[in-house]
């Protein structure tokens, strides 16, 4: 099967010894019968293209360096999630491979409408690439002129399709207004002249809007064939997968070294993450589970850095193997990626509280930044949405705090001290809460946009946060807000 696939890719022909580039086999054959246009499917295709473009740009040297030196070293991630760079990079790699697999599934479905054999069996082509089987003439170089042209063309199509979607919505509203005017014309005889003027103006706007829609249909994916769209995405998917192997190969040792199989056209050296990094590969399921039993997050950056026995989820061999006979993109990969990206035990995500805690933290931040004091209703609302375990923790801390209040001095000093403490905690806790909400929103199908600038990754969220540490931090914030409320309430009553 692999040999046959490579024959499709390389364009091997018994009657002709010439071997065109691999990706030339993805492009539509002008001699073949006309292919159907995407039309209504153009919108979902544009969303997939947009995600692919975002994934491609995320893998640049600058973005990858910023990821390792910025977000991964942030206080919240280091303290609540992990300060082990290898573990975090494995999570990033798994998440990006999952995104790429979703795009590959879309291309595979579009390929069923194509006459090109490479697109029609793209599941096999991509499966072979995951096993490291490539053609010597494959153009897999990241950031090459070839790749940049494809990305620019995809961005152009995404933008035009987004404009078409907006123009169609406006046209639908104008059509509705026209029908209402016609109905009013029949029922309101005394306002006929005014209605006629409005209808004339609306008809002119409708004619102009229909021209806009026609223009966007011609320039967007609406009038593009299945082969034209699938060929662009298929090429970028293969290039992107190769780039992932280059960037993360030093951390995920079972990723194939595809760059070694590329032809002479790939002259650039692979971007080295850690040239001297020691590689670790966990193949045994029992060993993997035993590692997670010792899962621990990091410590606050201010304290001396300690080495924790943090487990590192490495891809098993199953991750890269695709059963060709099943004609599927994922094979065992989907199950493995799901296991890697699932929250370990004793984490906020495992308890199903990530989104709830994120909303609580954001609400606390809003009250902390508010120029006015927290009223009784707001305080009660925040307390009501707390889980039972956190309610008990807050009550215990508050009792202890009020018992020591007489010994600690003036309410004003106590409240000001808590205000500083709350701001300090929220400085690193609030960004993780916002990222959690954003990450969840990005994956809501109803809210997905054609062009999204969000680059939030799952390791930045509360899903992998240590449950005990997170609850302790949230409890401290809530106790601090209660102290501030108590002080301000007493001050108002004493006036």
Short mmCIF file of C-alpha atoms in Angstrom, two decimals:
data_model
loop_
_atom_site.label_atom_id
_atom_site.label_comp_id
_atom_site.label_asym_id
_atom_site.label_seq_id
_atom_site.Cartn_x
_atom_site.Cartn_y
_atom_site.Cartn_z
CA UNK A 1 0.00 0.00 0.00
CA UNK A 2 2.83 2.38 0.83
CA UNK A 3 4.45 1.82 -2.56
CA UNK A 4 1.18 2.47 -4.34
CA UNK A 5 0.66 5.65 -2.36
CA UNK A 6 4.10 6.93 -3.21
CA UNK A 7 3.36 6.23 -6.85
CA UNK A 8 0.34 8.50 -6.60
CA UNK A 9 2.39 11.17 -4.91
CA UNK A 10 5.41 11.14 -7.17
CA UNK A 11 3.40 10.81 -10.35
CA UNK A 12 5.29 7.70 -11.41
CA UNK A 13 4.14 6.52 -14.83
CA UNK A 14 5.18 3.49 -16.79
CA UNK A 15 5.04 5.43 -20.02
CA UNK A 16 6.97 8.37 -18.70
CA UNK A 17 10.07 8.30 -16.53
CA UNK A 18 9.62 11.90 -15.43
CA UNK A 19 8.58 12.33 -11.80
CA UNK A 20 6.84 15.61 -10.99
CA UNK A 21 6.87 17.10 -7.54
CA UNK A 22 4.80 15.33 -4.94
CA UNK A 23 2.46 18.21 -4.36
CA UNK A 24 1.85 18.66 -8.07
CA UNK A 25 -0.29 15.54 -7.71
CA UNK A 26 -2.52 17.47 -5.32
CA UNK A 27 -3.30 20.13 -7.91
CA UNK A 28 -6.38 19.81 -10.15
CA UNK A 29 -5.82 18.09 -13.49
CA UNK A 30 -6.99 20.41 -16.27
CA UNK A 31 -7.73 17.42 -18.50
CA UNK A 32 -10.09 15.86 -15.95
CA UNK A 33 -13.83 16.43 -15.85
CA UNK A 34 -15.05 19.60 -14.08
CA UNK A 35 -15.37 19.32 -10.31
CA UNK A 36 -18.22 20.66 -8.19
CA UNK A 37 -17.93 24.04 -6.50
CA UNK A 38 -17.95 24.34 -2.71
CA UNK A 39 -20.77 26.88 -2.49
CA UNK A 40 -22.41 26.56 0.96
CA UNK A 41 -19.52 24.37 2.17
CA UNK A 42 -17.16 27.30 1.55
CA UNK A 43 -17.83 28.74 5.01
CA UNK A 44 -16.77 25.64 6.94
CA UNK A 45 -13.83 25.21 4.55
CA UNK A 46 -12.78 28.81 5.23
CA UNK A 47 -12.81 28.16 8.99
CA UNK A 48 -10.57 25.14 8.49
CA UNK A 49 -8.25 27.17 6.27
CA UNK A 50 -8.10 29.92 8.88
CA UNK A 51 -7.13 27.45 11.60
CA UNK A 52 -4.48 25.96 9.32
CA UNK A 53 -2.98 29.38 8.60
CA UNK A 54 -2.91 30.15 12.33
CA UNK A 55 -1.25 26.81 13.05
CA UNK A 56 1.33 27.39 10.30
CA UNK A 57 2.24 30.83 11.66
CA UNK A 58 2.39 29.53 15.23
CA UNK A 59 5.26 27.25 14.22
CA UNK A 60 7.62 30.08 13.22
CA UNK A 61 10.95 30.45 15.03
CA UNK A 62 9.86 33.72 16.65
CA UNK A 63 6.54 32.38 17.94
CA UNK A 64 8.16 29.21 19.27
CA UNK A 65 10.88 31.17 21.05
CA UNK A 66 8.28 33.49 22.58
CA UNK A 67 6.29 30.46 23.72
CA UNK A 68 9.23 28.89 25.54
CA UNK A 69 10.62 32.09 27.03
CA UNK A 70 7.30 33.81 27.75
CA UNK A 71 4.11 31.92 28.51
CA UNK A 72 5.81 28.74 29.72
CA UNK A 73 7.77 30.69 32.30
CA UNK A 74 4.81 32.74 33.52
CA UNK A 75 4.15 32.61 37.27
CA UNK A 76 0.73 31.04 37.02
CA UNK A 77 1.74 28.23 34.66
CA UNK A 78 4.93 27.46 36.60
CA UNK A 79 3.22 27.39 39.99
CA UNK A 80 -0.16 25.81 39.26
CA UNK A 81 0.54 23.63 36.22
CA UNK A 82 4.19 22.68 35.83
CA UNK A 83 7.65 24.18 35.57
CA UNK A 84 8.89 21.21 33.50
CA UNK A 85 9.46 22.54 29.98
CA UNK A 86 9.53 19.11 28.38
CA UNK A 87 6.14 18.21 29.86
CA UNK A 88 4.59 21.49 28.65
CA UNK A 89 6.05 21.12 25.16
CA UNK A 90 4.59 17.64 24.93
CA UNK A 91 1.17 19.11 25.70
CA UNK A 92 1.64 21.80 23.04
CA UNK A 93 2.74 19.21 20.49
CA UNK A 94 -0.24 16.97 21.25
CA UNK A 95 -2.68 19.88 20.96
CA UNK A 96 -1.25 21.03 17.63
CA UNK A 97 -1.26 17.50 16.23
CA UNK A 98 -4.90 17.19 17.25
CA UNK A 99 -5.72 20.43 15.40
CA UNK A 100 -3.83 19.19 12.36
CA UNK A 101 -5.67 15.86 12.43
CA UNK A 102 -9.01 17.70 12.46
CA UNK A 103 -7.96 19.70 9.40
CA UNK A 104 -6.75 16.51 7.69
CA UNK A 105 -10.15 14.90 8.29
CA UNK A 106 -11.82 17.87 6.59
CA UNK A 107 -9.48 17.60 3.59
CA UNK A 108 -10.08 13.86 3.41
CA UNK A 109 -13.84 14.45 3.25
CA UNK A 110 -13.48 17.13 0.59
CA UNK A 111 -11.17 14.78 -1.29
CA UNK A 112 -14.00 12.31 -1.78
CA UNK A 113 -15.49 14.82 -4.24
CA UNK A 114 -12.21 15.15 -6.17
CA UNK A 115 -10.92 13.21 -9.16
CA UNK A 116 -7.27 13.57 -8.08
CA UNK A 117 -6.22 10.25 -6.56
CA UNK A 118 -3.86 11.89 -4.06
CA UNK A 119 -6.73 13.97 -2.66
CA UNK A 120 -9.25 11.16 -2.85
CA UNK A 121 -6.95 9.00 -0.69
CA UNK A 122 -5.45 11.79 1.40
CA UNK A 123 -5.99 9.73 4.53
CA UNK A 124 -3.43 7.24 3.23
CA UNK A 125 -1.05 9.99 2.08
CA UNK A 126 -1.12 11.67 5.49
CA UNK A 127 -0.87 8.32 7.26
CA UNK A 128 2.30 7.48 5.33
CA UNK A 129 3.76 10.88 6.18
CA UNK A 130 3.16 10.15 9.87
CA UNK A 131 5.20 6.98 9.45
CA UNK A 132 8.02 8.99 7.88
CA UNK A 133 7.37 7.72 4.35
CA UNK A 134 7.98 10.62 1.97
CA UNK A 135 8.88 11.16 -1.64
CA UNK A 136 12.34 12.50 -2.43
CA UNK A 137 10.76 15.35 -4.41
CA UNK A 138 8.32 16.45 -1.71
CA UNK A 139 8.30 20.18 -1.04
CA UNK A 140 8.14 20.15 2.75
CA UNK A 141 10.30 23.16 3.55
CA UNK A 142 8.70 25.50 6.05
CA UNK A 143 8.65 29.22 5.19
CA UNK A 144 9.70 28.56 1.58
CA UNK A 145 8.37 30.72 -1.26
CA UNK A 146 6.18 27.80 -2.27
CA UNK A 147 4.62 27.55 1.19
CA UNK A 148 4.26 31.32 1.57
CA UNK A 149 2.36 31.59 -1.71
CA UNK A 150 -0.09 28.93 -0.58
CA UNK A 151 -0.59 30.62 2.80
CA UNK A 152 -1.15 34.02 1.17
CA UNK A 153 -3.69 32.51 -1.21
CA UNK A 154 -5.50 30.80 1.67
CA UNK A 155 -5.59 34.07 3.65
CA UNK A 156 -7.05 35.83 0.61
CA UNK A 157 -9.77 33.20 0.25
CA UNK A 158 -10.58 33.26 3.98
CA UNK A 159 -10.91 37.04 3.97
CA UNK A 160 -13.15 37.05 0.87
CA UNK A 161 -15.31 34.23 2.26
CA UNK A 162 -15.69 36.12 5.53
CA UNK A 163 -16.82 39.20 3.58
CA UNK A 164 -19.26 37.03 1.63
CA UNK A 165 -20.77 35.68 4.84
CA UNK A 166 -21.27 39.21 6.20
CA UNK A 167 -22.67 40.44 2.86
CA UNK A 168 -25.18 37.58 2.74
CA UNK A 169 -26.39 38.44 6.24
CA UNK A 170 -26.92 42.08 5.23
CA UNK A 171 -28.70 40.97 2.05
CA UNK A 172 -31.03 38.72 4.06
CA UNK A 173 -31.94 41.62 6.37
CA UNK A 174 -32.58 43.90 3.39
CA UNK A 175 -34.79 41.28 1.73
CA UNK A 176 -36.79 41.04 4.93
CA UNK A 177 -37.17 44.84 5.04
CA UNK A 178 -38.37 44.84 1.43
CA UNK A 179 -41.05 42.25 2.20
CA UNK A 180 -42.21 44.32 5.19
CA UNK A 181 -42.50 47.44 3.00
CA UNK A 182 -44.57 45.58 0.44
CA UNK A 183 -46.86 44.37 3.21
CA UNK A 184 -47.21 47.91 4.59
CA UNK A 185 -48.05 49.17 1.10
CA UNK A 186 -51.06 46.86 1.04
CA UNK A 187 -52.32 47.75 4.52
CA UNK A 188 -51.50 51.49 4.91
CA UNK A 189 -53.14 53.41 2.06
CA UNK A 190 -52.63 56.85 3.67
CA UNK A 191 -48.82 56.42 3.70
CA UNK A 192 -48.39 55.05 0.18
CA UNK A 193 -46.18 57.92 -1.07
CA UNK A 194 -43.73 57.64 1.82
CA UNK A 195 -43.62 53.85 1.51
CA UNK A 196 -42.97 54.12 -2.25
CA UNK A 197 -40.00 56.43 -1.63
CA UNK A 198 -38.59 54.06 0.97
CA UNK A 199 -39.10 51.10 -1.33
CA UNK A 200 -37.29 52.83 -4.21
CA UNK A 201 -34.34 53.65 -1.98
CA UNK A 202 -34.27 50.11 -0.61
CA UNK A 203 -34.38 48.58 -4.09
CA UNK A 204 -31.32 50.60 -5.09
CA UNK A 205 -29.48 49.40 -1.99
CA UNK A 206 -30.59 45.83 -2.70
CA UNK A 207 -29.25 45.98 -6.24
CA UNK A 208 -25.90 47.26 -4.98
CA UNK A 209 -25.77 44.62 -2.24
CA UNK A 210 -26.50 41.83 -4.73
CA UNK A 211 -23.58 43.03 -6.85
CA UNK A 212 -21.35 42.88 -3.77
CA UNK A 213 -22.49 39.35 -3.01
CA UNK A 214 -21.84 38.31 -6.60
CA UNK A 215 -18.34 39.81 -6.45
CA UNK A 216 -17.49 38.05 -3.19
CA UNK A 217 -18.80 34.75 -4.53
CA UNK A 218 -16.45 35.04 -7.50
CA UNK A 219 -13.40 35.91 -5.38
CA UNK A 220 -14.06 33.64 -2.40
CA UNK A 221 -14.18 29.89 -1.90
CA UNK A 222 -17.84 29.85 -2.95
CA UNK A 223 -16.98 29.44 -6.65
CA UNK A 224 -13.85 27.35 -6.08
CA UNK A 225 -13.92 23.62 -6.73
CA UNK A 226 -13.39 20.92 -4.14
CA UNK A 227 -10.02 20.13 -5.73
CA UNK A 228 -8.81 23.73 -5.70
CA UNK A 229 -9.58 24.08 -2.00
CA UNK A 230 -8.45 20.64 -0.87
CA UNK A 231 -5.16 20.86 -2.78
CA UNK A 232 -4.13 24.04 -0.94
CA UNK A 233 -4.93 22.61 2.48
CA UNK A 234 -3.37 19.20 1.74
CA UNK A 235 -0.05 20.81 0.88
CA UNK A 236 0.02 23.00 4.01
CA UNK A 237 -1.00 20.08 6.23
CA UNK A 238 2.00 18.05 5.07
CA UNK A 239 4.36 21.03 5.44
CA UNK A 240 2.96 21.81 8.89
CA UNK A 241 3.34 18.23 10.11
CA UNK A 242 6.97 18.23 8.98
CA UNK A 243 7.56 21.49 10.83
CA UNK A 244 6.03 20.05 14.01
CA UNK A 245 8.47 17.14 13.75
CA UNK A 246 11.38 19.59 13.41
CA UNK A 247 10.36 21.76 16.36
CA UNK A 248 9.25 19.08 18.80
CA UNK A 249 11.39 16.14 17.69
CA UNK A 250 13.86 16.75 20.52
CA UNK A 251 11.06 16.32 23.05
CA UNK A 252 8.81 13.76 21.36
CA UNK A 253 11.34 11.20 20.28
CA UNK A 254 8.96 8.96 18.33
CA UNK A 255 8.10 11.71 15.85
CA UNK A 256 9.63 10.77 12.47
CA UNK A 257 12.66 12.71 11.26
CA UNK A 258 11.01 13.65 7.98
CA UNK A 259 13.61 16.27 7.10
CA UNK A 260 16.10 13.47 6.40
CA UNK A 261 13.83 12.07 3.71
CA UNK A 262 13.21 15.37 1.92
CA UNK A 263 14.75 16.14 -1.41
CA UNK A 264 17.43 18.65 -2.28
CA UNK A 265 14.87 21.45 -2.43
CA UNK A 266 14.74 21.49 1.34
CA UNK A 267 17.99 23.32 2.00
CA UNK A 268 17.18 24.85 5.35
CA UNK A 269 18.43 23.23 8.52
CA UNK A 270 15.79 22.04 10.98
CA UNK A 271 15.20 24.44 13.83
CA UNK A 272 16.92 22.93 16.86
CA UNK A 273 15.00 23.14 20.10
CA UNK A 274 17.50 21.48 22.40
CA UNK A 275 20.35 19.96 20.34
CA UNK A 276 21.87 18.41 23.44
CA UNK A 277 18.58 17.53 25.15
CA UNK A 278 18.37 14.04 26.55
CA UNK A 279 15.44 12.20 24.99
CA UNK A 280 12.97 10.14 26.96
CA UNK A 281 10.41 7.79 25.49
CA UNK A 282 7.66 6.13 27.47
CA UNK A 283 6.20 3.20 25.56
CA UNK A 284 4.71 1.14 28.35
CA UNK A 285 1.18 2.04 29.46
CA UNK A 286 1.83 1.02 33.08
CA UNK A 287 4.95 3.19 33.25
CA UNK A 288 2.97 6.12 31.85
CA UNK A 289 0.26 5.75 34.48
CA UNK A 290 2.79 5.37 37.27
CA UNK A 291 4.39 8.65 36.23
CA UNK A 292 1.06 10.48 36.54
CA UNK A 293 0.53 9.25 40.07
CA UNK A 294 3.41 11.52 41.05
CA UNK A 295 2.14 14.55 39.13
CA UNK A 296 3.09 17.83 40.80
CA UNK A 297 2.98 21.41 39.70
CA UNK A 298 5.81 23.85 40.15
CA UNK A 299 6.66 26.35 42.85
CA UNK A 300 6.34 30.10 42.82
CA UNK A 301 9.24 31.71 40.90
CA UNK A 302 10.24 33.87 43.88
CA UNK A 303 11.31 30.84 45.87
CA UNK A 304 14.35 28.75 44.88
CA UNK A 305 13.48 26.46 41.99
CA UNK A 306 13.16 22.86 43.01
CA UNK A 307 13.09 19.75 40.90
CA UNK A 308 9.72 18.02 41.18
CA UNK A 309 9.03 14.50 39.98
CA UNK A 310 6.70 15.84 37.29
CA UNK A 311 5.56 13.19 34.84
CA UNK A 312 6.14 13.83 31.17
CA UNK A 313 3.58 12.50 28.76
CA UNK A 314 5.42 11.20 25.75
CA UNK A 315 3.78 9.85 22.67
CA UNK A 316 3.73 6.10 22.41
CA UNK A 317 4.48 4.39 19.16
CA UNK A 318 0.74 4.14 18.55
CA UNK A 319 0.63 7.89 18.00
CA UNK A 320 2.44 7.77 14.69
CA UNK A 321 0.98 4.59 13.22
CA UNK A 322 -2.05 4.83 11.00
CA UNK A 323 -3.72 1.60 9.88
CA UNK A 324 -3.95 2.09 6.14
CA UNK A 325 -6.47 -0.71 5.69
CA UNK A 326 -8.95 1.27 7.83
CA UNK A 327 -8.71 4.26 5.48
CA UNK A 328 -8.78 6.72 8.38
CA UNK A 329 -6.84 9.79 9.38
CA UNK A 330 -6.75 9.15 13.11
CA UNK A 331 -6.42 5.41 13.65
CA UNK A 332 -5.05 5.03 17.17
CA UNK A 333 -3.81 8.62 17.11
CA UNK A 334 -7.11 10.13 18.20
CA UNK A 335 -7.31 7.96 21.31
CA UNK A 336 -3.68 8.68 22.21
CA UNK A 337 -4.00 12.44 21.75
CA UNK A 338 -7.16 12.44 23.85
CA UNK A 339 -5.30 10.60 26.60
CA UNK A 340 -2.37 13.02 26.47
CA UNK A 341 -4.58 16.12 26.57
CA UNK A 342 -6.89 14.82 29.29
CA UNK A 343 -6.35 16.42 32.69
CA UNK A 344 -4.35 14.28 35.16
CA UNK A 345 -5.85 13.30 38.53
CA UNK A 346 -6.02 15.94 41.27
CA UNK A 347 -6.24 18.79 38.78
CA UNK A 348 -8.94 21.42 38.28
CA UNK A 349 -9.79 19.99 34.87
CA UNK A 350 -10.13 16.47 36.23
CA UNK A 351 -12.61 17.78 38.82
CA UNK A 352 -14.61 19.51 36.08
CA UNK A 353 -14.18 22.92 37.73
CA UNK A 354 -11.92 24.76 35.27
CA UNK A 355 -14.55 27.00 33.71
CA UNK A 356 -16.35 27.63 37.01
CA UNK A 357 -13.15 28.62 38.81
CA UNK A 358 -12.18 30.81 35.86
CA UNK A 359 -15.48 32.71 36.11
CA UNK A 360 -15.08 33.06 39.89
CA UNK A 361 -11.56 34.47 39.48
CA UNK A 362 -12.67 36.92 36.76
CA UNK A 363 -15.55 38.07 38.96
CA UNK A 364 -13.17 38.54 41.90
CA UNK A 365 -10.83 40.53 39.66
CA UNK A 366 -13.72 42.75 38.61
CA UNK A 367 -14.66 43.42 42.23
CA UNK A 368 -11.03 44.03 43.14
CA UNK A 369 -10.57 46.61 40.37
CA UNK A 370 -13.93 48.28 40.97
CA UNK A 371 -13.84 51.81 42.34
CA UNK A 372 -16.96 51.08 44.35
CA UNK A 373 -17.14 48.54 47.13
CA UNK A 374 -18.63 45.09 46.70
CA UNK A 375 -22.28 45.19 47.73
CA UNK A 376 -24.05 42.49 49.71
CA UNK A 377 -25.78 41.04 46.63
CA UNK A 378 -22.51 40.66 44.75
CA UNK A 379 -20.88 39.05 47.75
CA UNK A 380 -23.75 36.59 48.15
CA UNK A 381 -23.76 35.75 44.44
CA UNK A 382 -20.05 34.96 44.44
CA UNK A 383 -20.41 32.80 47.53
CA UNK A 384 -23.37 30.89 46.04
CA UNK A 385 -21.44 29.80 42.94
CA UNK A 386 -18.56 28.36 44.96
CA UNK A 387 -18.20 24.57 45.11
CA UNK A 388 -18.86 23.01 48.52
CA UNK A 389 -15.16 22.30 49.19
CA UNK A 390 -14.19 25.91 48.50
CA UNK A 391 -17.05 27.24 50.63
CA UNK A 392 -15.80 25.19 53.58
CA UNK A 393 -12.24 26.44 53.05
CA UNK A 394 -13.33 30.09 52.89
CA UNK A 395 -15.50 29.75 56.01
CA UNK A 396 -12.63 28.17 57.93
CA UNK A 397 -10.18 30.89 56.90
CA UNK A 398 -12.65 33.66 57.74
CA UNK A 399 -13.33 32.27 61.23
CA UNK A 400 -9.62 32.08 61.90
CA UNK A 401 -9.15 35.60 60.56
CA UNK A 402 -11.93 37.18 62.66
CA UNK A 403 -10.65 35.41 65.80
CA UNK A 404 -7.24 37.03 65.34
CA UNK A 405 -8.59 40.40 64.26
CA UNK A 406 -8.39 42.03 67.70
CA UNK A 407 -4.71 41.10 68.03
CA UNK A 408 -3.68 42.37 64.60
CA UNK A 409 -4.72 45.99 64.98
CA UNK A 410 -6.70 48.48 62.96
CA UNK A 411 -9.16 47.37 60.29
CA UNK A 412 -7.75 49.93 57.87
CA UNK A 413 -4.25 48.48 58.01
CA UNK A 414 -5.59 44.95 57.73
CA UNK A 415 -7.74 45.80 54.71
CA UNK A 416 -4.91 47.62 52.94
CA UNK A 417 -2.63 44.66 53.50
CA UNK A 418 -5.22 42.33 52.05
CA UNK A 419 -5.75 44.65 49.09
CA UNK A 420 -2.07 44.38 48.20
CA UNK A 421 -2.12 40.60 48.70
CA UNK A 422 -5.20 40.15 46.51
CA UNK A 423 -3.70 42.24 43.71
CA UNK A 424 -0.47 40.24 43.89
CA UNK A 425 -2.28 36.89 43.58
CA UNK A 426 -4.58 38.09 40.80
CA UNK A 427 -1.59 39.36 38.85
CA UNK A 428 -0.67 35.76 37.96
CA UNK A 429 -3.99 33.98 38.59
CA UNK A 430 -6.31 36.20 36.52
CA UNK A 431 -4.47 35.69 33.18
CA UNK A 432 -4.96 31.93 33.52
CA UNK A 433 -8.67 32.45 34.19
CA UNK A 434 -9.06 34.64 31.10
CA UNK A 435 -7.11 32.12 29.01
CA UNK A 436 -9.39 29.33 30.25
CA UNK A 437 -12.51 31.18 29.13
CA UNK A 438 -10.90 32.13 25.81
CA UNK A 439 -9.73 28.56 25.14
CA UNK A 440 -13.24 27.28 25.83
CA UNK A 441 -14.81 29.96 23.62
CA UNK A 442 -12.45 29.20 20.73
CA UNK A 443 -13.73 25.62 20.70
CA UNK A 444 -17.39 26.57 20.78
CA UNK A 445 -18.63 25.83 17.25
CA UNK A 446 -21.32 28.50 17.45
CA UNK A 447 -18.77 31.22 18.23
CA UNK A 448 -15.97 30.21 15.88
CA UNK A 449 -14.94 33.02 13.57
CA UNK A 450 -13.41 32.89 10.12
CA UNK A 451 -10.33 34.77 11.27
CA UNK A 452 -9.23 34.30 14.88
CA UNK A 453 -6.16 35.89 16.42
CA UNK A 454 -6.43 33.81 19.58
CA UNK A 455 -3.37 31.66 20.27
CA UNK A 456 -4.38 30.32 23.69
CA UNK A 457 -3.09 26.82 24.39
CA UNK A 458 -4.53 24.36 26.85
CA UNK A 459 -1.43 24.30 29.07
CA UNK A 460 -2.04 28.03 29.77
CA UNK A 461 -5.44 27.29 31.28
CA UNK A 462 -6.68 25.94 34.60
CA UNK A 463 -7.37 22.50 33.12
CA UNK A 464 -3.92 21.25 34.18
CA UNK A 465 -3.73 23.27 37.40
CA UNK A 466 -3.15 21.57 40.73
CA UNK A 467 -6.55 21.49 42.45
CA UNK A 468 -5.25 22.06 45.98
CA UNK A 469 -3.04 25.01 45.03
CA UNK A 470 -5.75 26.59 42.89
CA UNK A 471 -8.39 26.35 45.61
CA UNK A 472 -5.95 27.78 48.16
CA UNK A 473 -5.19 30.76 45.88
CA UNK A 474 -8.88 31.40 45.13
CA UNK A 475 -9.73 31.13 48.83
CA UNK A 476 -7.05 33.69 49.70
CA UNK A 477 -8.51 36.10 47.15
CA UNK A 478 -12.05 35.66 48.49
CA UNK A 479 -10.94 36.06 52.10
CA UNK A 480 -9.08 39.21 51.11
CA UNK A 481 -12.16 40.64 49.40
CA UNK A 482 -14.21 39.81 52.52
CA UNK A 483 -11.75 41.72 54.70
CA UNK A 484 -11.90 44.72 52.40
CA UNK A 485 -15.71 44.57 52.42
CA UNK A 486 -15.77 44.29 56.24
CA UNK A 487 -13.54 47.35 56.63
CA UNK A 488 -15.50 49.51 54.19
CA UNK A 489 -18.82 48.45 55.71
CA UNK A 490 -17.66 49.39 59.22
CA UNK A 491 -16.35 52.71 57.99
CA UNK A 492 -19.71 53.59 56.40
CA UNK A 493 -21.60 52.61 59.56
CA UNK A 494 -19.31 54.71 61.79
CA UNK A 495 -20.03 57.91 59.87
#
